[in-house]
Coordinates of C-alpha atoms and ligand atoms in Angstrom, one line a residue:
X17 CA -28.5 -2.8 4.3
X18 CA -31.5 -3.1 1.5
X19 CA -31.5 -5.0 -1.8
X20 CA -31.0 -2.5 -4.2
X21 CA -33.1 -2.3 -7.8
X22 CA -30.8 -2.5 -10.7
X23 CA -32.1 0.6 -13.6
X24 CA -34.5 -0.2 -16.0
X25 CA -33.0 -1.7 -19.4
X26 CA -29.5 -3.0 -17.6
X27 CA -27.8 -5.3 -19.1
X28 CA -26.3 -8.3 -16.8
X29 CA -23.9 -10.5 -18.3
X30 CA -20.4 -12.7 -18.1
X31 CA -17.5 -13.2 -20.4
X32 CA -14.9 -15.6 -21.8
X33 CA -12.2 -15.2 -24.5
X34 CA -11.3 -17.4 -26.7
X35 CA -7.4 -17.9 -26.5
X36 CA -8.6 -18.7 -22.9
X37 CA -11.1 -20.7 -23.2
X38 CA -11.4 -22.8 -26.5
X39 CA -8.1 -24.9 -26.6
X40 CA -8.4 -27.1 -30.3
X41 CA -5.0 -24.3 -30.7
X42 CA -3.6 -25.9 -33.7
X43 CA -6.7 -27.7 -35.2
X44 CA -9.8 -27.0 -37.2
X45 CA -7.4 -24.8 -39.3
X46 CA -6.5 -22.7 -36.9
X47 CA -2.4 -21.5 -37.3
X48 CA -0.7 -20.6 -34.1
X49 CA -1.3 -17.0 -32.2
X50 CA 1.7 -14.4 -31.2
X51 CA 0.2 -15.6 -27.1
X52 CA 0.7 -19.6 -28.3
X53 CA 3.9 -18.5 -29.4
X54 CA 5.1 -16.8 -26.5
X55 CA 3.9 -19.6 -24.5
X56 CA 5.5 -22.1 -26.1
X57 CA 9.0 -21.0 -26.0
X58 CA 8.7 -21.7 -22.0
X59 CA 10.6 -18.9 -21.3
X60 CA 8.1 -17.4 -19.0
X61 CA 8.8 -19.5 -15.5
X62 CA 9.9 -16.1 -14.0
X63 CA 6.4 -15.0 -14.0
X64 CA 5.3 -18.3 -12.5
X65 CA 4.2 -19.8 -15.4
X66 CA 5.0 -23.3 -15.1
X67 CA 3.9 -25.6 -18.0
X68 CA 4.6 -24.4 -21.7
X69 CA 2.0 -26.3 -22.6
X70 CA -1.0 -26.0 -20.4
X71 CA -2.9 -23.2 -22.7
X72 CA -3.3 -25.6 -25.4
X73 CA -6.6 -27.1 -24.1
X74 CA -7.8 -24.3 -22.3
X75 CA -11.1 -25.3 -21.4
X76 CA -12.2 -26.8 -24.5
X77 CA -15.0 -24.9 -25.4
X78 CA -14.5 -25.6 -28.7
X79 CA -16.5 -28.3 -27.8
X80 CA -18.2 -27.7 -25.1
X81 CA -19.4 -24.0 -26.0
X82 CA -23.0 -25.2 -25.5
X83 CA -22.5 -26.2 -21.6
X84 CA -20.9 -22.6 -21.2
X85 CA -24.0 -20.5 -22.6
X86 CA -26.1 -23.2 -20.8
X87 CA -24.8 -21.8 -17.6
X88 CA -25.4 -18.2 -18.6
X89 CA -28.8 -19.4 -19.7
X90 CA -29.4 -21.2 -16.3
X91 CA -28.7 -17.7 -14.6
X92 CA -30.9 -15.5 -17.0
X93 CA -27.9 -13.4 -17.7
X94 CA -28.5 -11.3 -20.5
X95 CA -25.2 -10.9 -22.3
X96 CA -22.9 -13.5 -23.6
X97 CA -19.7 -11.9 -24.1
X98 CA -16.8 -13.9 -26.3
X99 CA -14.2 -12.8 -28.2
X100 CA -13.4 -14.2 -32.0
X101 CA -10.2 -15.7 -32.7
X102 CA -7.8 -13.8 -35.1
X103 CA -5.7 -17.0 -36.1
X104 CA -8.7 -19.3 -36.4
X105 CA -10.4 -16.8 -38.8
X106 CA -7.4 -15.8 -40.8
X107 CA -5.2 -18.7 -40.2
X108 CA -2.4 -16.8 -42.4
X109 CA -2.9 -13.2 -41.7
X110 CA -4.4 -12.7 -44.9
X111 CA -8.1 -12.1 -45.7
X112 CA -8.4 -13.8 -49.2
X113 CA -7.8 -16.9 -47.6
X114 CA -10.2 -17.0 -45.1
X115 CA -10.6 -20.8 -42.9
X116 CA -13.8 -21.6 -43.2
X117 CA -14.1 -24.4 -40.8
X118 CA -13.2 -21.2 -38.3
X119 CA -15.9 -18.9 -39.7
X120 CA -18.5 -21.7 -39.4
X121 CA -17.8 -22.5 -35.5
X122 CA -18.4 -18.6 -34.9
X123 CA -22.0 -19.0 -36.9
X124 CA -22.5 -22.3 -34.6
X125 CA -21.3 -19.9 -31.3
X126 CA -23.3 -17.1 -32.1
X127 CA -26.3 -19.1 -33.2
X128 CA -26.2 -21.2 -30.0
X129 CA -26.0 -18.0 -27.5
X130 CA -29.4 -16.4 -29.9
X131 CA -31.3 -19.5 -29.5
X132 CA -30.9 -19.5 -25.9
X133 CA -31.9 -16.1 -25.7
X134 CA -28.9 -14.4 -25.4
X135 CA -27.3 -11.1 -26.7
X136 CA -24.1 -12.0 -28.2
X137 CA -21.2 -9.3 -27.5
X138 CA -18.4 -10.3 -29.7
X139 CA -14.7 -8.7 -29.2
X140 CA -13.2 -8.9 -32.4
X141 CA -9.8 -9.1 -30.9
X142 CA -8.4 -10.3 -27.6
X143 CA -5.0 -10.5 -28.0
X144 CA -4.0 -13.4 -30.4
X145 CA -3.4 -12.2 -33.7
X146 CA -1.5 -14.5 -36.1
X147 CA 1.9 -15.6 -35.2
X148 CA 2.8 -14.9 -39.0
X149 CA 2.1 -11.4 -38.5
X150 CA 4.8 -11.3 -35.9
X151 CA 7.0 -13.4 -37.9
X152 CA 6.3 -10.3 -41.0
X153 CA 6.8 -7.2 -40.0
X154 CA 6.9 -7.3 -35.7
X155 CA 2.7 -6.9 -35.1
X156 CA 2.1 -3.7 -33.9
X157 CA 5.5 -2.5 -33.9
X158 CA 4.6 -2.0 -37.3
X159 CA 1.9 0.3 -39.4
X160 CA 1.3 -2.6 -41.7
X161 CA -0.6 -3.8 -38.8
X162 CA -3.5 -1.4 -39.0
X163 CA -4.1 -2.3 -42.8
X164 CA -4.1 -5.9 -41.0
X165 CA -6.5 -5.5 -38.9
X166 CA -8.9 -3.4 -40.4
X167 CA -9.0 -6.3 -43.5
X168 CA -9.6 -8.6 -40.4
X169 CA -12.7 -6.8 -38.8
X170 CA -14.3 -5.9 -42.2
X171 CA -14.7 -9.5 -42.5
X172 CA -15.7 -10.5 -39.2
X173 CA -18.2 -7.7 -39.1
X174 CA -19.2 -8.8 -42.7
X175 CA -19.7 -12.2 -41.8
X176 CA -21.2 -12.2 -38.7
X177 CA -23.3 -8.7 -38.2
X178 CA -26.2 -9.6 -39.5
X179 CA -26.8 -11.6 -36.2
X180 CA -24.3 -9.8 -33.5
X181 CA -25.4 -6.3 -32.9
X182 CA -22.6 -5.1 -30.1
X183 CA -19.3 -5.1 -31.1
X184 CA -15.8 -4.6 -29.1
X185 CA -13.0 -4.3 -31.9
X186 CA -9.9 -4.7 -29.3
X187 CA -9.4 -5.4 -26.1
X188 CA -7.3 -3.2 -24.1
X189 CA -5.0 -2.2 -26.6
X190 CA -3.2 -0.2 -23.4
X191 CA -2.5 -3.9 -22.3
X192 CA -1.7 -5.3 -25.4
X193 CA 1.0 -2.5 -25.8
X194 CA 2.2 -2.8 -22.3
X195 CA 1.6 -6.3 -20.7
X196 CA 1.8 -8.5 -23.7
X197 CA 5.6 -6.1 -25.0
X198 CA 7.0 -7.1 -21.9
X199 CA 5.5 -11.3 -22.5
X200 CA 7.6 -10.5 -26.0
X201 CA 10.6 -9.5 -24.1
X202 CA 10.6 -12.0 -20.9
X203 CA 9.9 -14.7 -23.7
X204 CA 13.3 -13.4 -25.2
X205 CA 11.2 -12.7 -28.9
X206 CA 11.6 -9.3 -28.9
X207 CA 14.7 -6.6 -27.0
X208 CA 13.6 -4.7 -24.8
X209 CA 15.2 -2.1 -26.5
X210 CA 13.3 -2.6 -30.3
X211 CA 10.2 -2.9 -28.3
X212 CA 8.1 0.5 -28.4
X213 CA 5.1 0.5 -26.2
X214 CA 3.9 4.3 -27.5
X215 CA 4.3 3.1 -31.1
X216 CA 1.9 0.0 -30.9
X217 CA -0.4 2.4 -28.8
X218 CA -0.5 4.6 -31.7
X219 CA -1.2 2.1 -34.3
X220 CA -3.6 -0.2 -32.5
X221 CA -5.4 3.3 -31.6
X222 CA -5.7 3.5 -35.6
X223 CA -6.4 0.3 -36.1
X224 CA -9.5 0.8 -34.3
X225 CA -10.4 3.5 -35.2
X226 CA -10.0 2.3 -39.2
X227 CA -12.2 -0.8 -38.4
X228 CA -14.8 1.2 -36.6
X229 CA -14.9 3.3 -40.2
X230 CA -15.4 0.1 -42.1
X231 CA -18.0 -1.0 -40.0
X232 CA -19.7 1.9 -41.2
X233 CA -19.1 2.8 -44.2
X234 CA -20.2 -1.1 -45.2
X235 CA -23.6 0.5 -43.3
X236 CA -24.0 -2.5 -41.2
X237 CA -26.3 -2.2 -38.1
X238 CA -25.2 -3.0 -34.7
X239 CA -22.9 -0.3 -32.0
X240 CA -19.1 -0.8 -32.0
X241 CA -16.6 0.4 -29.2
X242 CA -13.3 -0.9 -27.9
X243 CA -12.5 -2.4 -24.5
X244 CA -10.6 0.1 -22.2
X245 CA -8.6 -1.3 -19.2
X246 CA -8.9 1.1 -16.5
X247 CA -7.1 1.8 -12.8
X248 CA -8.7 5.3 -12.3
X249 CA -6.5 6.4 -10.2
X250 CA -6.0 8.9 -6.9
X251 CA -3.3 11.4 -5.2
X252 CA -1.7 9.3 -2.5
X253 CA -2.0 12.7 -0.5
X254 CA -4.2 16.0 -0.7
X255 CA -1.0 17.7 -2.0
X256 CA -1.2 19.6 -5.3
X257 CA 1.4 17.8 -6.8
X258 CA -0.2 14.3 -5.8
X259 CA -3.8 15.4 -7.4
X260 CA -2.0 16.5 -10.3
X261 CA 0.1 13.4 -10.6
X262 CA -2.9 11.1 -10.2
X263 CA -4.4 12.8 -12.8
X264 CA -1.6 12.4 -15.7
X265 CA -1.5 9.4 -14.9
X266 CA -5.4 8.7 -15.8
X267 CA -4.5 10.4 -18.7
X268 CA -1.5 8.2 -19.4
X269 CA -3.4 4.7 -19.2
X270 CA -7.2 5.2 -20.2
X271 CA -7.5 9.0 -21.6
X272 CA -4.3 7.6 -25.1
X273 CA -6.8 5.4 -26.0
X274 CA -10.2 7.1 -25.1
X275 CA -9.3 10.9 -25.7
X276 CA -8.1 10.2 -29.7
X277 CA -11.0 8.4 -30.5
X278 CA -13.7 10.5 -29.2
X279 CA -12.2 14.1 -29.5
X280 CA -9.2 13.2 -32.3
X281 CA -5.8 13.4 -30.7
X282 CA -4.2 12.6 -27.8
X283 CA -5.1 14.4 -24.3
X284 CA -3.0 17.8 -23.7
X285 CA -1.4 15.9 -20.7
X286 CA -0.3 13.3 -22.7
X287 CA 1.2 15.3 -25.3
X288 CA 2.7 17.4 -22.5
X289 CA 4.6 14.4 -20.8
X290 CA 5.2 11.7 -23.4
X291 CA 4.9 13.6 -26.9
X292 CA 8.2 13.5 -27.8
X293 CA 8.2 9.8 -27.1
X294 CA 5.0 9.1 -29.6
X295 CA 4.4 9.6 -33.7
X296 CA 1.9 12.2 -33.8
X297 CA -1.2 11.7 -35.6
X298 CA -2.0 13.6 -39.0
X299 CA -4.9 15.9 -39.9
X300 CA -6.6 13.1 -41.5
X301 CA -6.0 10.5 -38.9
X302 CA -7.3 13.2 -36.4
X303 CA -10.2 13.7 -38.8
X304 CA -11.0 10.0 -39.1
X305 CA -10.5 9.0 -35.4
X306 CA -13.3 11.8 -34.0
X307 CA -15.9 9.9 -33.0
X308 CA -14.9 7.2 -33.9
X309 CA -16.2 4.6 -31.1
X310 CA -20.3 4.4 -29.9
X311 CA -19.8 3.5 -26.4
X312 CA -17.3 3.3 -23.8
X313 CA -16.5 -0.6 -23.0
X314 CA -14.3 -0.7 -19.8
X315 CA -13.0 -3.4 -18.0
X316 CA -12.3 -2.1 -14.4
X317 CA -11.2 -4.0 -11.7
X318 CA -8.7 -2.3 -9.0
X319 CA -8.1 1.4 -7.6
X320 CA -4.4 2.9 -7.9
X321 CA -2.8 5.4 -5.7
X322 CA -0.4 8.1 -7.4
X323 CA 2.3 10.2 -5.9
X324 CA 4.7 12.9 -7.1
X325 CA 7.8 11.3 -7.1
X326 CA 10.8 13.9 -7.0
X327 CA 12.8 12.9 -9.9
X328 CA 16.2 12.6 -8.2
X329 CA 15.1 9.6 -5.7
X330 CA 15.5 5.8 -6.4
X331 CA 12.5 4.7 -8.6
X332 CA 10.0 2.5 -6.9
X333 CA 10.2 -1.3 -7.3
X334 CA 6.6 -2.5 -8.6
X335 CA 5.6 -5.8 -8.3
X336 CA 5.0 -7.5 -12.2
X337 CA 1.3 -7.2 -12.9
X338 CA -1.0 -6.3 -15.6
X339 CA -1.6 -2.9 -14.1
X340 CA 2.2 -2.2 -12.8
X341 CA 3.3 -3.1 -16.3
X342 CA 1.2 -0.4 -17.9
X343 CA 2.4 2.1 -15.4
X344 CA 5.8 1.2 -16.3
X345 CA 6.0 1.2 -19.6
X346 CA 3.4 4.5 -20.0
X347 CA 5.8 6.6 -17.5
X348 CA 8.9 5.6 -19.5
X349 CA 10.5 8.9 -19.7
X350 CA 8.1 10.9 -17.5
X351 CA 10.7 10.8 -14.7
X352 CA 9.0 13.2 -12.1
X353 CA 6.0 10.8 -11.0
X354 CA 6.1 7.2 -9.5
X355 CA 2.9 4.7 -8.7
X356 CA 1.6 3.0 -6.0
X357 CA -0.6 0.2 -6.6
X358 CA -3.3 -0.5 -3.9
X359 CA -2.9 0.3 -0.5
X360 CA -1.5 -2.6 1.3
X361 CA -4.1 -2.6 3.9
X362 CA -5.6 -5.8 3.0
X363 CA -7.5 -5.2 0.0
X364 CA -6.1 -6.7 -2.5
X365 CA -7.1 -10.7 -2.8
X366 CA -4.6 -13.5 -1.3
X367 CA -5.0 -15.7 -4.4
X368 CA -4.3 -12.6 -7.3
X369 CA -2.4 -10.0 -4.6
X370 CA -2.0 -7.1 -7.7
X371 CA -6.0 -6.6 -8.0
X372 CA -7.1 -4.5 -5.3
X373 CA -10.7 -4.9 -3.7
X374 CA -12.1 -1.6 -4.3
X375 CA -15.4 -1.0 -5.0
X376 CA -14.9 2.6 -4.9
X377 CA -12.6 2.6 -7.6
X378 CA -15.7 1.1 -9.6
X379 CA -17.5 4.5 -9.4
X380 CA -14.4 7.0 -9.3
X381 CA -13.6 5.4 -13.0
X382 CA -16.9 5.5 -14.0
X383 CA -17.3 9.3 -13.5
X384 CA -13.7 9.9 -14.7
X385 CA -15.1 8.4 -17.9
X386 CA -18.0 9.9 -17.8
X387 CA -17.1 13.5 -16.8
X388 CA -14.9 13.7 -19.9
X389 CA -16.4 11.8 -22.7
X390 CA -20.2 11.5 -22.1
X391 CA -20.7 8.4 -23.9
X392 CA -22.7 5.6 -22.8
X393 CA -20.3 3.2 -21.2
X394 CA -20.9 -0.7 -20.6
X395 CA -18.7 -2.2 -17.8
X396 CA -16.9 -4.8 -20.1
X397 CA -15.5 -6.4 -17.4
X398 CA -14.7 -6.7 -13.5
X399 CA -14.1 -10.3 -11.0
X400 CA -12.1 -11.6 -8.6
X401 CA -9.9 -14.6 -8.7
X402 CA -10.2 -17.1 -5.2
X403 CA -8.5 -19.8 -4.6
X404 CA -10.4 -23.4 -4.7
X405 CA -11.4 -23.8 -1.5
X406 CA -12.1 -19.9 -0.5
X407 CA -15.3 -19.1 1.0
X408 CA -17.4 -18.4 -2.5
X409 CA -19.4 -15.7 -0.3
X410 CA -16.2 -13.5 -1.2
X411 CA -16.6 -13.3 -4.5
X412 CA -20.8 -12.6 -4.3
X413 CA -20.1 -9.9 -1.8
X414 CA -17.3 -8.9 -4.2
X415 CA -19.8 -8.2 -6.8
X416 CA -22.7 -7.2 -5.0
X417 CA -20.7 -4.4 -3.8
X418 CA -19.2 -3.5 -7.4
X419 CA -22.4 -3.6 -8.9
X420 CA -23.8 -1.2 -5.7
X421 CA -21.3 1.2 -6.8
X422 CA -22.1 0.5 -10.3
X423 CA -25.8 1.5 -9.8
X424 CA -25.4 4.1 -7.1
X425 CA -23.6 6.4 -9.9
X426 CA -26.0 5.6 -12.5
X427 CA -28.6 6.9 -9.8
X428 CA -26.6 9.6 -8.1
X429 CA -25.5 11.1 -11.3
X430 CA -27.1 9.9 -14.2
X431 CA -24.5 8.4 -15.7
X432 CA -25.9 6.4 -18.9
X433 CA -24.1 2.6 -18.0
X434 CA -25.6 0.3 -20.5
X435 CA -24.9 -3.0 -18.2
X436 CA -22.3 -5.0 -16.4
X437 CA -20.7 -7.9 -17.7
X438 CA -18.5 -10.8 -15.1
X439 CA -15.4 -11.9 -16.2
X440 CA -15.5 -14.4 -16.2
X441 CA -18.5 -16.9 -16.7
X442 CA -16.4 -19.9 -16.3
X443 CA -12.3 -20.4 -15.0
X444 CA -9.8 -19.6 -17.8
X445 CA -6.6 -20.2 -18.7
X446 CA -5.0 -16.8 -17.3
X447 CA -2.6 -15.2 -19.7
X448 CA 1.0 -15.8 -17.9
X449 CA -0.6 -16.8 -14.9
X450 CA -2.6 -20.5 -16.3
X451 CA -5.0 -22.0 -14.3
X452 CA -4.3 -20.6 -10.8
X453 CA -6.5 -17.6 -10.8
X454 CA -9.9 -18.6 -10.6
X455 CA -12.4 -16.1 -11.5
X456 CA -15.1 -18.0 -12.8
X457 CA -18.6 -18.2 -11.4
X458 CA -18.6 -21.4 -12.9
X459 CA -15.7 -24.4 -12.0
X460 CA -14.0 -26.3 -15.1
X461 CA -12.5 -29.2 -13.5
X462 CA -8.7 -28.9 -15.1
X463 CA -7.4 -30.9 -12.8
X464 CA -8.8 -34.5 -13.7
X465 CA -8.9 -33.5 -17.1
X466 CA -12.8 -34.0 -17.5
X467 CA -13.2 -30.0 -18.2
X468 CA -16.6 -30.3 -16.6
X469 CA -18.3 -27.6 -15.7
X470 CA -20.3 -26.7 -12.0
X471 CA -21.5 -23.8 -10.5
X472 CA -19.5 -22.6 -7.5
X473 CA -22.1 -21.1 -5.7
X474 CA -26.1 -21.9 -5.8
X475 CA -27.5 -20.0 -8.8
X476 CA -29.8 -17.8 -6.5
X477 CA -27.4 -15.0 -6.2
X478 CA -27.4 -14.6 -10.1
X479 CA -31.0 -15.2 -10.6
X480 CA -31.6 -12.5 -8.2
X481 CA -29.9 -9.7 -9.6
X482 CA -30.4 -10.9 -13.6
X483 CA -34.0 -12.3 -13.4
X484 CA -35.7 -10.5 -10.0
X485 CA -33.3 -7.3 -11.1
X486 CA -32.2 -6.6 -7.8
X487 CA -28.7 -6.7 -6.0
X488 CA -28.8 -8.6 -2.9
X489 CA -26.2 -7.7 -0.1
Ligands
LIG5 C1 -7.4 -8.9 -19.4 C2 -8.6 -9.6 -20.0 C3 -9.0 -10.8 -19.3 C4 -8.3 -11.2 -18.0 C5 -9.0 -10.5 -16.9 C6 -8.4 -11.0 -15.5 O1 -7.6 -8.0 -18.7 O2 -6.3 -9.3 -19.7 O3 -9.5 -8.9 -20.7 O4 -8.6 -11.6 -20.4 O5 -8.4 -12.6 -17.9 O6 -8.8 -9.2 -17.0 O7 -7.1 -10.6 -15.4

């Protein structure tokens, strides 16, 4: 097997967020976030979160954001992909009163990643809005949300344009509706029963799409998308039923937030099996949402398998993930389908058992994406977790293989991919999982509490692909 050349003008980069990585939670003016809030009621044990909390560090980059572009730096990575904190900026939900010390330790970021050569990708929004916005009206159960948001990334993009040119306004809004509703629930915040996951789709779909608006009409430079999370997924059999199933069920997770903001409305499949579960858009929304993205950002990760379920047998158990939650909370009320996540034949990792290893599925969503929207798309995201101790060669063959499949469909069928981004640059604080799955390429030493930072592997693998542009096997 040959090293293979990465296209000309591909971006290589690696990510961090900041509820997971910057800790300083409740200082430096920053109020506390809907995910500090869930967290700290320590209701989530059932998930196997333990600690209520262990978040509240992270990895302290708000003070050690220097050593974590250093390390991108020392690996001639291109990209330098963070996300902005909602609560830090607008402490109080409200964009008259703006915390400053907040806005200035975004101009330090971004100033630090430019001087080292960087491009800065900024998400505008990874999760953690304001607490207080729950505490108003219920986040995104609400409409008052979009008005909320769009206030919000006027004056982020405002403020900090001038210097970031490549903008994500949300990420995953499909997980935010679907993963983070059922943290609400398990964290006993929300009933299951007042908690709508079509609803928040629909408004955090027009919250984007209002921001991306802004963003222009305030002509500022720079490309803006949204991050899409992404289990393209295939018919368990060759049966009619199955290829059909497998592909509402694309439709379902990716095409509610892709189709509406490229074509205006929600895919025909969509409306077909879950319309009369979702507000439907009008004229003008349809009218402002068309076009309203410049790039497909998607963060991919696993493969699914999808069978036709008939809908008299006993609904199948799914294990709690990310990716099992969105299934279960998209197919509420499509009763004739059921999901199979991964294939149980040893590829899924032993440390993070609901991300299968799949490099196939890298390419498969690619052209799904590609085939339907023909938008330039830049791979947001994709990484393995390993346990300490794991043979690091598994996560460089892990991503030399992705990024094989990455290339080998920009080759093979000329699909415009604008770069590949690792998540994640260094090991975060995981969302309900905390510190146990590691997908750094870079160590923070939690454990003794020094938050230092090492390589996990010798640089030559990165340098390699992101300085000598090829991908090694
Ligand atoms: C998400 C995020 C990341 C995760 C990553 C690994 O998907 O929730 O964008 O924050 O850490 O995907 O699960």
């Amino acid at each position: 097997i040959q090293d293979v050349p990465l296209p000309d003008n591909f971006l290589i980069g690696a990510a961090v967020s900041a509820f997971q990585t910057e800790g300083w939670w409740n200082k430096g003016g920053k109020s506390e976030s809907m995910v500090d809030h869930v967290l700290h009621t320590g209701r989530l044990g059932t998930l196997g979160y333990k600690n209520a909390n262990d978040s509240d560090n992270a990895a302290d980059s708000y003070h050690r954001f220097k050593e974590d572009i250093a390390i991108a730096k020392q690996l001639k990575l291109q990209v330098y992909r963070f996300s902005i904190s909602w609560s830090r900026v607008l402490p109080e939900g409200d964009v008259a009163k703006p915390n400053m010390e907040g806005v200035q330790y975004y101009h330090d970021l971004i100033g630090e990643i430019l001087k080292q050569g960087l491009i800065p990708f900024a998400t505008v929004y990874h999760f953690d809005h304001p607490q207080v916005l729950e505490d108003q009206f219920r986040g995104w159960q609400s409409r008052e949300m979009i008005r909320k948001f769009r206030d919000y990334a006027r004056f982020v993009f405002n403020e900090f344009s001038s210097k970031v040119q490549l903008w994500a306004t949300i990420n995953e809004p499909n997980v935010m509706c679907t993963y983070f509703g059922t943290l609400l629930i398990t964290a006993g915040l929300v009933k299951a029963e007042d908690y709508d996951a079509y609803k928040c789709m629909h408004h955090i779909t027009l919250a984007h799409a209002e921001a991306y608006r802004a963003f222009k009409e305030d002509k500022l430079t720079g490309r803006v998308g949204v991050n899409t999370w992404i289990v393209t997924s295939k018919p368990n059999t060759t049966s009619i039923e199955d290829s059909f199933a497998a592909e509402v069920f694309n439709q379902l997770q990716a095409g509610s937030i892709l189709h509406p903001i490229v074509f205006g409305d929600y895919p025909e499949l969509v409306k077909t099996f879950t319309g009369h579960l979702r507000p439907e858009f009008t004229p003008a929304e349809k009218e402002m949402m068309r076009g309203a993205t410049d790039f497909i950002s998607l963060n991919i990760y696993a493969e699914g398998n999808v069978a036709y379920k008939d809908p008299d047998s006993t609904p199948e158990t799914l294990p709690f993930s990310g990716a099992a939650v969105i299934v279960d909370k998209m197919t509420h009320g499509v009763d004739f389908i059921s999901f199979r996540f991964a294939d149980g034949q040893g590829r899924r990792t032993e440390n993070y058992p609901w991300y299968s290893v799949a490099p196939d599925a890298m390419r498969s969503s690619l052209l799904w994406t590609w085939q339907r929207y023909k938008l330039p798309i830049m791979v947001a995201e994709n990484g393995i977790s390993l346990k300490k101790g794991m043979d690091e060669k598994l996560r460089t063959a892990y991503y030399s293989a992705y990024l094989r499949s990455v290339v080998s469909v920009v080759n093979d069928f000329k699909v415009n991919v604008m770069g590949y981004i690792v998540w994640s640059l260094i090991d975060t604080f995981e969302w309900s999982n905390g510190y146990d799955a590691k997908f750094g390429i870079a160590a923070v030493d939690y454990e003794s509490g020094s938050f230092n930072r090492s390589l996990k592997s010798p640089p030559d693998f990165w340098l390699q692909i992101a300085e000598k542009r090829v991908i090694p096997f």
